[in-house]
């Protein structure tokens, strides 16, 4: 491998790193590839060249110094666009357990976690936490029962995501029951 492409190797290391990568980590990786000892000064010089390259207005990325290392980030002009993608992706990824928990909360709100678990028959800590993180549910207050457990309800984000103005617009359970789930023969 040629040292002429040293900046490209550094660029590849920074690009492929999930979090910021330090000068020392870059040196360790390059030493392993080139079987050569690189100085901090040389690597810092190459990183500055890369930063200048990415300062160009034609690039959507910038090379930023973070947490004693370097990382590629989207320039501020594009944050809203990237944020929309992240919102879209975060809304798509609900597990079956989270969907069940969300349905129980939507139809029985306000409801405590204990009541959710009694309906589902399993612990719902993780599902409730994920729904809170995704802001699909919120805390309503505390129940007037012993221990004063937290009450959960659907949030404005839930309403927006499902295109509802109010909870009364949720489909009625009788409208979504399937004959295949019925037991026995229908009574006329």
Coordinates of C-alpha atoms in Angstrom, one line a residue:
X1 CA 0.0 0.0 0.0
X2 CA 1.2 3.5 -0.8
X3 CA 1.6 6.3 1.6
X4 CA 0.4 8.6 -1.1
X5 CA -3.2 7.6 -0.1
X6 CA -2.6 8.1 3.6
X7 CA -5.4 10.8 3.8
X8 CA -7.8 8.4 2.1
X9 CA -7.0 5.7 4.7
X10 CA -7.6 8.2 7.5
X11 CA -10.8 9.3 5.8
X12 CA -12.0 5.7 5.6
X13 CA -11.2 5.1 9.3
X14 CA -13.1 8.2 10.4
X15 CA -16.1 7.4 8.1
X16 CA -16.4 3.8 9.3
X17 CA -16.2 4.6 13.0
X18 CA -19.6 4.7 14.7
X19 CA -18.3 7.2 17.3
X20 CA -15.4 9.7 17.3
X21 CA -12.0 8.1 16.6
X22 CA -8.9 9.4 18.3
X23 CA -5.5 10.2 16.7
X24 CA -4.1 7.3 18.7
X25 CA -6.7 4.9 17.3
X26 CA -6.0 6.1 13.8
X27 CA -2.2 5.5 14.4
X28 CA -2.8 2.0 15.7
X29 CA -4.9 1.1 12.7
X30 CA -2.4 2.6 10.2
X31 CA 0.6 1.0 11.9
X32 CA -1.1 -2.4 11.5
X33 CA -1.7 -1.8 7.8
X34 CA 1.5 -0.2 6.7
X35 CA 3.9 -1.8 9.3
X36 CA 5.3 1.6 10.0
X37 CA 5.3 4.0 12.9
X38 CA 3.2 7.2 12.2
X39 CA 3.6 10.4 14.3
X40 CA 0.8 12.3 15.8
X41 CA 1.9 15.4 14.0
X42 CA 1.7 13.7 10.6
X43 CA -1.8 12.3 11.3
X44 CA -3.0 15.7 12.7
X45 CA -1.7 17.4 9.5
X46 CA -3.6 14.9 7.3
X47 CA -6.8 15.3 9.4
X48 CA -6.5 19.1 8.9
X49 CA -6.3 18.6 5.2
X50 CA -9.4 16.5 5.3
X51 CA -11.2 19.1 7.4
X52 CA -10.4 21.7 4.8
X53 CA -11.7 19.4 2.1
X54 CA -15.0 18.9 3.9
X55 CA -15.4 22.7 4.7
X56 CA -16.2 23.1 1.0
X57 CA -19.9 24.2 0.5
X58 CA -20.4 21.3 -2.0
X59 CA -20.2 18.7 0.8
X60 CA -23.1 17.8 3.0
X61 CA -20.7 16.3 5.6
X62 CA -18.2 18.0 7.9
X63 CA -15.3 16.6 9.8
X64 CA -15.7 17.6 13.4
X65 CA -13.5 17.3 16.4
X66 CA -15.5 15.6 19.2
X67 CA -14.6 13.9 22.5
X68 CA -10.9 14.0 21.8
X69 CA -11.4 12.4 18.4
X70 CA -12.9 13.0 14.9
X71 CA -16.2 12.1 13.4
X72 CA -18.1 12.9 10.2
X73 CA -21.4 14.7 10.8
X74 CA -24.1 16.1 8.6
X75 CA -23.8 19.9 8.2
X76 CA -26.4 21.9 10.0
X77 CA -28.2 22.9 6.8
X78 CA -29.3 19.2 6.4
X79 CA -30.2 18.3 10.0
X80 CA -34.0 18.7 9.5
X81 CA -33.9 16.3 6.5
X82 CA -31.9 13.7 8.3
X83 CA -34.1 14.1 11.4
X84 CA -37.2 13.3 9.3
X85 CA -35.6 10.1 8.2
X86 CA -34.7 9.2 11.7
X87 CA -38.3 9.9 12.9
X88 CA -39.7 7.8 10.1
X89 CA -37.4 4.9 10.9
X90 CA -38.0 5.1 14.6
X91 CA -41.7 5.0 14.1
X92 CA -41.5 1.9 12.0
X93 CA -39.7 -0.3 14.4
X94 CA -42.2 -1.5 17.0
X95 CA -42.1 -5.1 18.2
X96 CA -45.2 -7.2 18.4
X97 CA -45.1 -6.9 22.2
X98 CA -44.8 -3.1 21.9
X99 CA -47.8 -3.0 19.5
X100 CA -49.9 -5.1 21.9
X101 CA -49.0 -2.8 24.8
X102 CA -49.8 0.3 22.7
X103 CA -53.2 -1.2 21.7
X104 CA -54.0 -1.9 25.4
X105 CA -53.0 1.6 26.4
X106 CA -55.0 3.1 23.6
X107 CA -58.2 1.3 24.3
X108 CA -58.0 1.3 28.2
X109 CA -56.4 4.6 29.0
X110 CA -55.5 5.8 31.5
X111 CA -54.0 2.6 32.6
X112 CA -51.3 1.4 35.0
X113 CA -48.5 -0.9 34.1
X114 CA -49.8 -3.6 36.4
X115 CA -53.2 -3.5 34.5
X116 CA -51.3 -3.8 31.2
X117 CA -49.4 -6.8 32.5
X118 CA -52.5 -8.5 33.8
X119 CA -54.1 -8.2 30.3
X120 CA -51.0 -9.3 28.5
X121 CA -50.0 -11.9 31.0
X122 CA -46.3 -11.0 30.8
X123 CA -43.9 -8.3 32.1
X124 CA -44.3 -5.1 30.0
X125 CA -41.5 -2.9 31.4
X126 CA -39.4 -2.9 28.2
X127 CA -42.5 -2.3 25.9
X128 CA -43.7 0.6 28.1
X129 CA -40.1 2.1 28.1
X130 CA -39.8 1.8 24.3
X131 CA -43.2 3.5 23.8
X132 CA -42.2 6.3 26.2
X133 CA -38.9 6.7 24.3
X134 CA -40.7 6.9 21.0
X135 CA -43.2 9.4 22.6
X136 CA -46.2 7.3 21.6
X137 CA -47.4 7.2 25.2
X138 CA -47.0 9.6 28.1
X139 CA -47.5 9.6 31.9
X140 CA -51.0 10.8 32.8
X141 CA -50.4 11.1 36.6
X142 CA -50.9 8.7 39.4
X143 CA -53.7 6.3 40.2
X144 CA -55.7 6.8 43.5
X145 CA -54.9 3.2 44.5
X146 CA -52.4 1.9 47.0
X147 CA -48.9 2.6 46.0
X148 CA -50.1 5.3 43.6
X149 CA -48.9 3.7 40.4
X150 CA -48.2 5.8 37.3
X151 CA -51.0 6.0 34.7
X152 CA -50.2 5.9 31.0
X153 CA -52.1 7.3 28.1
X154 CA -51.5 7.8 24.4
X155 CA -49.7 11.0 23.3
X156 CA -50.1 13.6 20.7
X157 CA -47.4 11.8 18.7
X158 CA -49.6 8.7 18.7
X159 CA -52.6 10.8 17.5
X160 CA -50.5 12.3 14.7
X161 CA -49.0 9.1 13.6
X162 CA -52.3 7.3 13.4
X163 CA -54.1 10.3 12.0
X164 CA -56.6 10.6 14.8
X165 CA -58.2 13.8 16.2
X166 CA -59.4 12.0 19.4
X167 CA -59.5 8.5 20.9
X168 CA -63.1 8.0 19.9
X169 CA -61.9 7.6 16.3
X170 CA -60.0 4.4 17.1
X171 CA -61.7 1.4 15.4
X172 CA -64.2 -0.3 17.6
X173 CA -63.1 -3.8 18.6
X174 CA -66.3 -5.3 17.2
X175 CA -65.4 -3.8 13.8
X176 CA -62.0 -5.5 13.7
X177 CA -62.9 -9.0 15.1
X178 CA -62.4 -11.8 12.6
X179 CA -64.7 -14.7 12.1
X180 CA -61.6 -17.0 12.0
X181 CA -60.9 -16.1 15.6
X182 CA -64.4 -17.1 16.8
X183 CA -65.1 -20.3 18.6
X184 CA -68.0 -22.5 17.7
X185 CA -70.8 -21.7 15.2
X186 CA -72.4 -18.3 14.9
X187 CA -75.9 -18.0 16.5
X188 CA -78.6 -16.6 14.2

